[in-house]
mmCIF file of C-alpha atoms and ligand atoms in Angstrom:
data_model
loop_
_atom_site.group_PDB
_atom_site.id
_atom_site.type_symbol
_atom_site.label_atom_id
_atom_site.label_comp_id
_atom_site.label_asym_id
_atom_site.label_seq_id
_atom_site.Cartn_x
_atom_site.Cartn_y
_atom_site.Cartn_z
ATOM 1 C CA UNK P 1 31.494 -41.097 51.909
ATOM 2 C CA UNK P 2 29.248 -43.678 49.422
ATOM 3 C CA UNK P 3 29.656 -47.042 50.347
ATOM 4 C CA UNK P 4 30.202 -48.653 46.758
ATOM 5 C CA UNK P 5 29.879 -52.372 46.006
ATOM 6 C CA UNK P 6 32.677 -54.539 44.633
ATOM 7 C CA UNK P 7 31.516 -57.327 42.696
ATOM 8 C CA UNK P 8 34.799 -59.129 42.561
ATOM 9 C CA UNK P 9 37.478 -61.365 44.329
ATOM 10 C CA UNK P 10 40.507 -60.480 44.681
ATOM 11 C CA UNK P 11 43.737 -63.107 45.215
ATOM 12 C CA UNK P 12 47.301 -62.896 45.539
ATOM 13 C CA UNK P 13 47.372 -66.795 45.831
ATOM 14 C CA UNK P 14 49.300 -67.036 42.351
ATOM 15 C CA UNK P 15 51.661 -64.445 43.448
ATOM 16 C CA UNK P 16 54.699 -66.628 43.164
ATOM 17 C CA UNK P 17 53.873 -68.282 39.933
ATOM 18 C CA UNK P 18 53.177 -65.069 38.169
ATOM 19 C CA UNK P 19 56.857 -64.812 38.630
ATOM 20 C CA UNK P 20 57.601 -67.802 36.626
ATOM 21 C CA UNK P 21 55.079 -66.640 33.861
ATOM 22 C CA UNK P 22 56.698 -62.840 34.110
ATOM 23 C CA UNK P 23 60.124 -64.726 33.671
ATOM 24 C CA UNK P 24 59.325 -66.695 30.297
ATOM 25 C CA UNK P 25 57.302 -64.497 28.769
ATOM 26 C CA UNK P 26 61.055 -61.617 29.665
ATOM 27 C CA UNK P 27 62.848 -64.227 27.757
ATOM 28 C CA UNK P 28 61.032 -64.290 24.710
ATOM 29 C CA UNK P 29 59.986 -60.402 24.820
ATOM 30 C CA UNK P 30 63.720 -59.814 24.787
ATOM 31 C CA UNK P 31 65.214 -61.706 22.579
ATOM 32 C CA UNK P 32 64.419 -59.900 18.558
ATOM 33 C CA UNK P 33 64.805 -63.296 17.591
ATOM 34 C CA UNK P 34 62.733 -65.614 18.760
ATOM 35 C CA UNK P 35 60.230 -67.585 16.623
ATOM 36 C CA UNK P 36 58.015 -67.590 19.626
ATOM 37 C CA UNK P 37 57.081 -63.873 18.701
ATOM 38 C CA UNK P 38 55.534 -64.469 15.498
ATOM 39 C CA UNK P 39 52.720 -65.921 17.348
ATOM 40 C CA UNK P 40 50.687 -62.713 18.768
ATOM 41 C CA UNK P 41 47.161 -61.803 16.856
ATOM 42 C CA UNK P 42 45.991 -58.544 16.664
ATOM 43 C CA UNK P 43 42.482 -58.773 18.020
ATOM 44 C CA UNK P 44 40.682 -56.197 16.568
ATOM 45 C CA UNK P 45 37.130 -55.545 16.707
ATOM 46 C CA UNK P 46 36.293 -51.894 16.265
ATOM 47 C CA UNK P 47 34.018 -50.440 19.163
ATOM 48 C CA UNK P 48 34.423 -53.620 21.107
ATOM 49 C CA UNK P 49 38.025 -55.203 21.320
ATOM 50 C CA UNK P 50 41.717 -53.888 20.731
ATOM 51 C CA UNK P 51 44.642 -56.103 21.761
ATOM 52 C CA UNK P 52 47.159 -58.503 21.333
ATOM 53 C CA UNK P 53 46.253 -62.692 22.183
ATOM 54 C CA UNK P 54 47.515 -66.054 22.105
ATOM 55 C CA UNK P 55 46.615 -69.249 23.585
ATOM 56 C CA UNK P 56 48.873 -69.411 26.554
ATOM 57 C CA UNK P 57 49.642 -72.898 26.239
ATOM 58 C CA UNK P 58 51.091 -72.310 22.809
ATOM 59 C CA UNK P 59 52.908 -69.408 24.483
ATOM 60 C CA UNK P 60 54.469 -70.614 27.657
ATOM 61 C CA UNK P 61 56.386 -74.176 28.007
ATOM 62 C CA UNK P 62 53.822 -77.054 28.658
ATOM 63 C CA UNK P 63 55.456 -77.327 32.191
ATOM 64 C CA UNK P 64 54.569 -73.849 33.148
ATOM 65 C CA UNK P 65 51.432 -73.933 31.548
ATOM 66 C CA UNK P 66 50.667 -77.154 33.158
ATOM 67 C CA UNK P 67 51.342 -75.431 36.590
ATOM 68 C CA UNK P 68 49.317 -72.492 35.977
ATOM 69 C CA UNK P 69 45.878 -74.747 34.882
ATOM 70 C CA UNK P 70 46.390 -77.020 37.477
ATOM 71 C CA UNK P 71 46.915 -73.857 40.163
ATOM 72 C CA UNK P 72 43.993 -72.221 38.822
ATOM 73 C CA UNK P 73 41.697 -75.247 39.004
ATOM 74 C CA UNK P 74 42.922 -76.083 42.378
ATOM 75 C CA UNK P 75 41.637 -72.338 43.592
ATOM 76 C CA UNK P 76 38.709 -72.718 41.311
ATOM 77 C CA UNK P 77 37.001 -76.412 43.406
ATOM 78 C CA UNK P 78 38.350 -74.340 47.093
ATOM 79 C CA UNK P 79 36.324 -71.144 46.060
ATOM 80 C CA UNK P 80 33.988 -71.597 43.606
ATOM 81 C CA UNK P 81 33.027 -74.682 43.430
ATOM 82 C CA UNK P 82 34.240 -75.265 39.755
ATOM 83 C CA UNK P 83 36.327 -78.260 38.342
ATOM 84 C CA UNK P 84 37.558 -76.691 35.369
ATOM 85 C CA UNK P 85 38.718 -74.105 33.746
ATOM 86 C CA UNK P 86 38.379 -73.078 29.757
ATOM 87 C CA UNK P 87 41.556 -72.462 27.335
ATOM 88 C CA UNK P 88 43.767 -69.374 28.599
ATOM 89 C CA UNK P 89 43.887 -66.366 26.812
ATOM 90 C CA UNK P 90 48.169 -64.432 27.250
ATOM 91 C CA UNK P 91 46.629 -61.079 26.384
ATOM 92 C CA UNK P 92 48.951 -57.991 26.212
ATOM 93 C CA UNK P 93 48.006 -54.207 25.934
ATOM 94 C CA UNK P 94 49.543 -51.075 24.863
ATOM 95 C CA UNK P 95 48.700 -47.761 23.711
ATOM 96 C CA UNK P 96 45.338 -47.718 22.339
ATOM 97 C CA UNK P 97 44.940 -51.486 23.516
ATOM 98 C CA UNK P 98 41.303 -51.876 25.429
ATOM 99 C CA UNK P 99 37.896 -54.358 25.833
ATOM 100 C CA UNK P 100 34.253 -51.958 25.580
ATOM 101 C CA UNK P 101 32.285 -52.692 28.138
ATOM 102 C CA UNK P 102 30.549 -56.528 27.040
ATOM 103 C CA UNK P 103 29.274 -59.423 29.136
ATOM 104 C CA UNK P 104 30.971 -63.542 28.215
ATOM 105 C CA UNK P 105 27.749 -65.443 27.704
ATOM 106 C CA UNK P 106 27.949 -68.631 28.378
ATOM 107 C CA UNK P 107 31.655 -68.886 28.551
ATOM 108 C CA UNK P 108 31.740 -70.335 32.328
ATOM 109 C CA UNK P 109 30.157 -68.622 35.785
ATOM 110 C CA UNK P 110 33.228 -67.310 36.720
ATOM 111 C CA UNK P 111 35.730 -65.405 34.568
ATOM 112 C CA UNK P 112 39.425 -64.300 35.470
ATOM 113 C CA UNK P 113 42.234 -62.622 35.148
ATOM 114 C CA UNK P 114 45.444 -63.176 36.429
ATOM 115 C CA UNK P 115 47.884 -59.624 35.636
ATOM 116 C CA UNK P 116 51.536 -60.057 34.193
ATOM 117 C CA UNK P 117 52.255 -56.565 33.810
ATOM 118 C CA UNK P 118 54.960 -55.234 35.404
ATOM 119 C CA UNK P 119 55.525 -54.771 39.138
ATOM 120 C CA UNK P 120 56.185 -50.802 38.539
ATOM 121 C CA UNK P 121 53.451 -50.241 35.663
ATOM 122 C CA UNK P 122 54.614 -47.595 33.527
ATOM 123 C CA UNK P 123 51.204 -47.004 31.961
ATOM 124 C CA UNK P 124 48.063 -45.334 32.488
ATOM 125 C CA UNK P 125 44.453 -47.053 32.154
ATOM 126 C CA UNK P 126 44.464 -50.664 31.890
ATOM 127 C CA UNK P 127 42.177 -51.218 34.786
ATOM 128 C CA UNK P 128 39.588 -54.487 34.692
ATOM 129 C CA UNK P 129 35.972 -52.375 34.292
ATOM 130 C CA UNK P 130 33.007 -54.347 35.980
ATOM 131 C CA UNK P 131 29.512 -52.052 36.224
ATOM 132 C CA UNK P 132 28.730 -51.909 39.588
ATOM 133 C CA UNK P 133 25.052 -53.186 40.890
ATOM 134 C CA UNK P 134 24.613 -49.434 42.153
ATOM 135 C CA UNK P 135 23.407 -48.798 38.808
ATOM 136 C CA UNK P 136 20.436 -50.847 39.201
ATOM 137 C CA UNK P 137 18.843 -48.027 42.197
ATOM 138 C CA UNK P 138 20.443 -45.232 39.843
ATOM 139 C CA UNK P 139 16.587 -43.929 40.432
ATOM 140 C CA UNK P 140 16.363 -44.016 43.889
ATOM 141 C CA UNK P 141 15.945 -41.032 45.966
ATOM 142 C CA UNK P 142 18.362 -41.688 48.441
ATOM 143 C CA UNK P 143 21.115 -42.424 45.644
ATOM 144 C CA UNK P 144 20.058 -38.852 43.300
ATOM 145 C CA UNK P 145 18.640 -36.413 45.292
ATOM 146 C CA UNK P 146 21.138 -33.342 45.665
ATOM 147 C CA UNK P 147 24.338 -35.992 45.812
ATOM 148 C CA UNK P 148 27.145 -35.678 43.247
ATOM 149 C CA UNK P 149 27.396 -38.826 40.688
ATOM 150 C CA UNK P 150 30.873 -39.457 39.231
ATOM 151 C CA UNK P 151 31.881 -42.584 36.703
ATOM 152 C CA UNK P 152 33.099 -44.439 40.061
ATOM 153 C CA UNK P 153 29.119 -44.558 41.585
ATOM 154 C CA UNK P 154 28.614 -47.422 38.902
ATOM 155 C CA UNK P 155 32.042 -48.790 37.660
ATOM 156 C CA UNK P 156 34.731 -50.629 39.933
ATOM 157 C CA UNK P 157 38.003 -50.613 38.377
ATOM 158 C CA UNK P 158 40.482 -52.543 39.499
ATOM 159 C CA UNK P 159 44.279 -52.194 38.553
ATOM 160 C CA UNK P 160 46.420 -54.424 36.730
ATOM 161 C CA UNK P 161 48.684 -55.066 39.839
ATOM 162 C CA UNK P 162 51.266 -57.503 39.180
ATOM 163 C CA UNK P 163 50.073 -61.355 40.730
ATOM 164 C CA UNK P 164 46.547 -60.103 40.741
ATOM 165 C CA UNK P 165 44.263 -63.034 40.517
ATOM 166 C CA UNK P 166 40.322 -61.231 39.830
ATOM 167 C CA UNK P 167 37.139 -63.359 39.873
ATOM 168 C CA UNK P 168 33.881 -62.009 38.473
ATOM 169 C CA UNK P 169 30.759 -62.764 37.390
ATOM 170 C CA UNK P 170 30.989 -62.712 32.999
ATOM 171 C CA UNK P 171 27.282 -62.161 32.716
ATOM 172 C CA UNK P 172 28.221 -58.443 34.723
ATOM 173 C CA UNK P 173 28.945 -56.094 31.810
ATOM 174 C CA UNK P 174 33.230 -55.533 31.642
ATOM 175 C CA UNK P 175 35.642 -54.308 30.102
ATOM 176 C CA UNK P 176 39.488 -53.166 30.310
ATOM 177 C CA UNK P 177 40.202 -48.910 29.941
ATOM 178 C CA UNK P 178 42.228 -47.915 26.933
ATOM 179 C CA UNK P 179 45.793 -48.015 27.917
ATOM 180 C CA UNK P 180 48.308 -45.005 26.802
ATOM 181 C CA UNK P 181 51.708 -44.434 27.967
ATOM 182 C CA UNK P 182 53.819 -47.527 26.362
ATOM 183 C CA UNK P 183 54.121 -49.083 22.777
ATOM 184 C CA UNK P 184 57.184 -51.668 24.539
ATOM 185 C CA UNK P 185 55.287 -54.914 24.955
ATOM 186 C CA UNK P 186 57.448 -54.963 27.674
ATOM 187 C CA UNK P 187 55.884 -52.747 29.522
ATOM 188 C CA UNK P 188 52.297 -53.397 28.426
ATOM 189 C CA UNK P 189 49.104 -54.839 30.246
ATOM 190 C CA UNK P 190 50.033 -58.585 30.290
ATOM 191 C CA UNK P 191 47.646 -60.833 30.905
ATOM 192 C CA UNK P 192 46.069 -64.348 31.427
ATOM 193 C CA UNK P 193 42.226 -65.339 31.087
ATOM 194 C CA UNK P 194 39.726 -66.794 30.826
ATOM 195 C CA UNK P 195 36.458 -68.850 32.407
ATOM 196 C CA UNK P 196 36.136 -71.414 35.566
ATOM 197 C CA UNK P 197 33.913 -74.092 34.311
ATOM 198 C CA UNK P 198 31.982 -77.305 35.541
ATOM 199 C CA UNK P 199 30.400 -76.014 38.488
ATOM 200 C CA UNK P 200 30.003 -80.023 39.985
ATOM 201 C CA UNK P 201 30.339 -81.238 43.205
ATOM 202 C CA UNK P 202 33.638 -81.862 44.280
ATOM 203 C CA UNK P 203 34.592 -84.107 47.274
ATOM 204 C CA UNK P 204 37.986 -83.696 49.193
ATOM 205 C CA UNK P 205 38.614 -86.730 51.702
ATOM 206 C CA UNK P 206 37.788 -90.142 52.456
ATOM 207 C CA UNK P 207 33.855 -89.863 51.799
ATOM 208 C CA UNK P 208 32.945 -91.749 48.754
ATOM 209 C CA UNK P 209 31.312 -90.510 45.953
ATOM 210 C CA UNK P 210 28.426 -92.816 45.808
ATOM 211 C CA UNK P 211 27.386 -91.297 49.568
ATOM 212 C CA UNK P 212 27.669 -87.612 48.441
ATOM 213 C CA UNK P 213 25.488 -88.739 45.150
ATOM 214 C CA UNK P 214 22.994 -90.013 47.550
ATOM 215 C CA UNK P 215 23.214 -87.284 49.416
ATOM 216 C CA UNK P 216 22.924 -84.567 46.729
ATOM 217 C CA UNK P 217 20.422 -86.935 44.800
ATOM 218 C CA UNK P 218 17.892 -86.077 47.764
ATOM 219 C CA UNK P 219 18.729 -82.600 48.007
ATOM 220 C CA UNK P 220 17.771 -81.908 44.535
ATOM 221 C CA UNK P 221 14.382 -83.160 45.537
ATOM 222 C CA UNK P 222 14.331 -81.277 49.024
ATOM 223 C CA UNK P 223 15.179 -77.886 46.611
ATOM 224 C CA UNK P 224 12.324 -79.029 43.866
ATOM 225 C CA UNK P 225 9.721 -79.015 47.138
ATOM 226 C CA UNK P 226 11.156 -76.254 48.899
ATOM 227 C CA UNK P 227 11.602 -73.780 46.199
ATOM 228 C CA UNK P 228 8.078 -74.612 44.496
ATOM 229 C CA UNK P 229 7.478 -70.654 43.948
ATOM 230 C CA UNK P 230 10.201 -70.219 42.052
ATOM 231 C CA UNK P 231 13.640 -68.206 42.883
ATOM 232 C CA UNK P 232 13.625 -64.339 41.099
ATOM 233 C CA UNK P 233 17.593 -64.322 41.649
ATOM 234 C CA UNK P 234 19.727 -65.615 38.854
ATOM 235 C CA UNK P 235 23.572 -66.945 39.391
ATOM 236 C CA UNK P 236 26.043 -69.460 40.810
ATOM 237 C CA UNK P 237 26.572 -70.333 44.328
ATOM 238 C CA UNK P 238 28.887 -72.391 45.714
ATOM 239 C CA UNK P 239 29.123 -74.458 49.323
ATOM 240 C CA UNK P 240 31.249 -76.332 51.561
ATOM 241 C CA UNK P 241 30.153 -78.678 53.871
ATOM 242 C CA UNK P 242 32.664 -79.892 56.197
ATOM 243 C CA UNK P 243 31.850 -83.157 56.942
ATOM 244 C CA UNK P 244 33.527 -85.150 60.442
ATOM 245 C CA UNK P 245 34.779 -88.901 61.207
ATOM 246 C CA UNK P 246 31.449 -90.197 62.392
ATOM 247 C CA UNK P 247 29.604 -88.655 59.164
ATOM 248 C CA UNK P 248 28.269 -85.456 60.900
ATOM 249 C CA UNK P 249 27.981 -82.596 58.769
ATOM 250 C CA UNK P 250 29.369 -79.909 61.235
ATOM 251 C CA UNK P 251 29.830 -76.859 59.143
ATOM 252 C CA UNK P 252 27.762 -75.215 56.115
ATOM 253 C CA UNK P 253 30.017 -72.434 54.503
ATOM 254 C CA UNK P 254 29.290 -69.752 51.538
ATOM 255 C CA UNK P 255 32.233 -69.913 49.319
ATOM 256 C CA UNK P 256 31.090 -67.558 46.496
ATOM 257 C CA UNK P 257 27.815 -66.184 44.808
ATOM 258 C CA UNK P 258 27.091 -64.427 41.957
ATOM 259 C CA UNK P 259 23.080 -64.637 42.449
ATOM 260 C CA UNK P 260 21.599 -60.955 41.562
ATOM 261 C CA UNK P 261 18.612 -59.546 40.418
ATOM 262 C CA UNK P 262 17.174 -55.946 39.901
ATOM 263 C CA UNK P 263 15.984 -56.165 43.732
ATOM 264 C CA UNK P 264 18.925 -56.503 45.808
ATOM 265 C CA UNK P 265 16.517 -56.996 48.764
ATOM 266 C CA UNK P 266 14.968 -59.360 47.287
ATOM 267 C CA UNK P 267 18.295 -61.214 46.065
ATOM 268 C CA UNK P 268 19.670 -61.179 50.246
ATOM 269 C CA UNK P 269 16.883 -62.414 51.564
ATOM 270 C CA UNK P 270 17.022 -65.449 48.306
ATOM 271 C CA UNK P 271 20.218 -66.176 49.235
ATOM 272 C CA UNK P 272 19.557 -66.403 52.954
ATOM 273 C CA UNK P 273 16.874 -68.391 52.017
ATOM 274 C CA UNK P 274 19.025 -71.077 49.919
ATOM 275 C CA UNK P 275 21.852 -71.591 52.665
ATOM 276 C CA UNK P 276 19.014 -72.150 55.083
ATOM 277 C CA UNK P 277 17.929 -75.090 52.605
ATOM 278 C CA UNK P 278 21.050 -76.213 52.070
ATOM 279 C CA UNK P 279 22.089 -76.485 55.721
ATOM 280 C CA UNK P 280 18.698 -77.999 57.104
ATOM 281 C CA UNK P 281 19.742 -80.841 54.396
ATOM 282 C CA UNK P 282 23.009 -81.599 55.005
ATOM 283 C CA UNK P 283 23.463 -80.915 58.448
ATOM 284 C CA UNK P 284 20.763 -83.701 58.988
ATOM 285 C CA UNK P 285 22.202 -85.939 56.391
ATOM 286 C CA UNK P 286 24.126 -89.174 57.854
ATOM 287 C CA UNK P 287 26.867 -89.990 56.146
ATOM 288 C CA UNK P 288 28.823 -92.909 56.074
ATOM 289 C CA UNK P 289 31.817 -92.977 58.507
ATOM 290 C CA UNK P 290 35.535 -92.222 57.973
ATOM 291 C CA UNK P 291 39.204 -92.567 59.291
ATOM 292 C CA UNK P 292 39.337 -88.702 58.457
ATOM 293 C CA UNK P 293 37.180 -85.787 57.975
ATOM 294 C CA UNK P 294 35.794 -84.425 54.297
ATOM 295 C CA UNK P 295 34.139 -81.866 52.599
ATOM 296 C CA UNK P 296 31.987 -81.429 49.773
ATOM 297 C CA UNK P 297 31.963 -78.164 48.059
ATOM 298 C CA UNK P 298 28.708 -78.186 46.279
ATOM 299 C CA UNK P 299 28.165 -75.695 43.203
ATOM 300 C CA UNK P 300 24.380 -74.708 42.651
ATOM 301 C CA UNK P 301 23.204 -72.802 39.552
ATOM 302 C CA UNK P 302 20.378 -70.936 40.232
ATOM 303 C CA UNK P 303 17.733 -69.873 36.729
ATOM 304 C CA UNK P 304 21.090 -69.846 34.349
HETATM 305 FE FE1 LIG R 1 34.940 -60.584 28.825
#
């Protein structure tokens, strides 16, 4: 069997909320009366979008929607290194409903998508399309020659599954398969999105922000001499450094990266290359004591 690469992160951290979400948007689904109805717009672009949107926080109560932004940006600065996040999309699909394969430029390095949709879905289709980087050695011998190729070789698709939280790169090209099976709103391909912004450096702990700005301040100049032929990869990467009471950088950790480039190779052995960088900086960096540890996630974006 093909090994096949997934491009995106999956989370069931919002689980619990999605509940709360599923629950308002039930209340105003079934009641045939409810102003809040008149709000949905039929998004219709022929050959590229087909489906119904509103702003979520004109959808759901400002509480909930307050919960949901500041849940999303709290697993946005852990993972990926982002403050922010853009204006949420409530997007709901039935029969006929779908996205065309397109790429969100420059909406945010990150996108998501956070599925609604029922716990038992009663429709087909529906899954979140993202071309797999397989297609790039499509011409390869070892990937042609005398094997079988099938849709799956170059597209992940990844279910709606209710409390799905999925993280991708935008730039990738995506899309959502036409649903059939269900003209109930009820029962359709609910959905919240939208784009993780401000990739900045975030600091969790007692470590002021002055000593991580002196800190990153000099790194920009150690990547300026390092990196003086030029990176080929393109992308986002984000970094924690876990930082302990005496101001000893003790840990260097990966959170997330969306660098790529035609030459996978090439794109490993660039990303090797930049967490070597970044952890010969901060691991010698002194940094001012502390009554308690910190970290810094640090967000670096790489020829975007
Ligand atoms: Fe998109």
């Amino acid at each position: 069997m093909k090994m096949k690469t997934s491009s995106a992160i999956v989370s069931n951290d919002l689980k619990a909320l999605s509940k709360k979400l599923r629950r308002e948007f039930d209340i105003v689904a079934n009641d045939i009366h409810s102003p809040q109805r008149f709000q949905w717009d039929w998004w219709h672009l022929p050959g590229r979008y087909t489906h119904l949107r509103t702003p979520a926080a004109t959808f759901f109560t400002d509480e909930l929607h307050e919960e949901l932004a500041t849940a999303l940006i709290a697993y946005g600065r852990k993972h990926l290194g982002c403050q922010n996040i853009s204006p949420m999309w409530l997007s709901n699909y039935v029969e006929g409903c779908e996205q065309r394969l397109h790429a969100d430029r420059p909406h945010g390095p990150w996108a998501f998508v956070l599925s609604l949709a029922p716990e038992k879905r009663n429709f087909q289709g529906g899954e979140t399309m993202i071309l797999r980087p397989e297609i790039l050695s499509l011409w390869n011998q070892t990937t042609v020659a005398g094997k079988s190729f099938e849709e799956e070789d170059i597209v992940e698709r990844i279910p709606a599954a209710f409390g799905r939280l999925i993280v991708f790169d935008p730039r990738l090209p995506h899309g959502v398969s036409r649903v059939s099976g269900t003209m109930d709103a009820r029962q359709g391909r609910l959905v919240v999105h939208g784009w993780f912004t401000q990739p900045q450096p975030f600091v969790e702990g007692p470590l002021s922000t002055k000593a991580a700005n002196q800190s990153l301040l000099a790194f920009d100049e150690v990547m300026g001499s390092e990196l003086q032929d030029g990176v080929q990869s393109t992308g986002t990467l984000a970094y924690r450094m876990e930082i302990d009471r005496k101001g000893t950088t003790r840990k260097v950790t990966t959170l997330a990266s969306s660098l790529t480039s035609a030459n996978v190779e090439q794109t490993n052995r660039e990303k090797r290359r930049l967490l070597a960088v970044v952890k010969k900086h901060f691991i010698g960096w002194k940094f001012p004591g502390a009554k308690k540890p910190s970290s810094l996630t640090l967000s670096l974006s790489i020829g975007n």
